[in-house]
Amino acid sequence: MEARTGSTVEDTPTVLDLLARGRTLCTPPMRAAVARLAAPMDSVAAYHFGWIDRDGNPAAGDGGKAVRPALALLSAEAVGANAQVGVPGGVSVELVHNFSLLHDDLMDGDETRRHRATAWTVFGPAQAVLAGDALATLGTEVLLDAAVTGGADPVDAARAVRLITTATRRLIDGQALDVSFEQRDAVTVEECLAMEGGKTGALLAASAAIGAVLAGADDRVSDALQRYGYHLGLAFQAVDDLLGIWGATEVTGKPHWSDLQSRKKSLPVCAALAEGGTASRELAAQLADPTGRGEEDEHVLAARAALIERAGGRAWTQEEARRQYDTALAALGEVPMADEVREHFVALAEFVVVRER
């Protein structure tokens, strides 16, 4: 189960098995939850997840990496419970995550996700918003269902509901900051990290603890697992920010230069603006110039990416991803667990910081 010498993290059986297990155990109850939605929201959500095509025919689309469900199942095992105990948590966090993606695509104007047209471009903005709202609500409903059906103790289910609703609020706070940053000429690195802690860190924090909470873990264990997930989320977002500028569209499935086109104040941009040298000042001047906002061609965007790299934004963000990874593992060290489970947590963390999509 250990990584082979010279192989990439994605090639290791451990990570692939963990992600596949999360999808296998959580997809059927997630499909059942989505099936409760009224038409056409059920179809919008099913299309977004890759289960059907735009005409309603069954499809086998890319449903995403499923890191969050994998963490939820692992967190149950961290406290000695069966992975199945964490399934309602895995379903909940994945529903909330996809609520945010449906809304993000519309707010960012992205027309492609996972190598196909985004839901809002197929079904219209209004239906995409409503489907996203419905997924967020289902995220709470599946946890309450676990208490009713006996899948979780009612007190533990209530704690899990509080965990996911608090994470959802923080996620929305982070997204609101992200949108507001697009209208500002400069954002500090500290402000960017705070925004990304809400937008990405909060839900990964919940994912890393929710299975343990459903299994009855005490607050000390839950808090440590949440800190692992939070810092893992910051590492994840740092890598995502790098891919948003330098990732290949054919690998990421996202539009090329999309973050630069929207003048998003991601970590590489904020770090470059803070550097203060010649490239940094030129970048600041470009971002402050309203001319051609949102209409820059490939040549302009490529030159902007080069400025960010010259100002050190790319290297700083790569180092920050590793710093956040180290902090996550330090928090994980506070939780006693089986060696195999710990190795799986570490493997998932490594996957987050060494990936191409």
Short mmCIF file of C-alpha atoms in Angstrom, two decimals, residues 75 78 97 107 122 131 162 179 200 250 255 293 308:
data_model
loop_
_atom_site.label_atom_id
_atom_site.label_comp_id
_atom_site.label_asym_id
_atom_site.label_seq_id
_atom_site.Cartn_x
_atom_site.Cartn_y
_atom_site.Cartn_z
CA SER A 75 -12.32 10.16 10.12
CA ALA A 78 -9.64 7.29 13.02
CA HIS A 97 -19.27 21.11 -1.98
CA MET A 107 -20.55 33.79 -10.48
CA VAL A 122 -27.13 24.17 -20.26
CA ALA A 131 -30.24 23.29 -7.78
CA ARG A 162 -23.82 21.98 13.51
CA VAL A 179 -16.09 38.07 -5.23
CA THR A 200 -11.99 25.88 0.96
CA GLU A 250 -6.89 19.37 -21.16
CA PRO A 255 -10.90 27.23 -19.02
CA ARG A 293 -11.16 44.08 -18.21
CA ILE A 308 3.42 36.86 -11.55
#
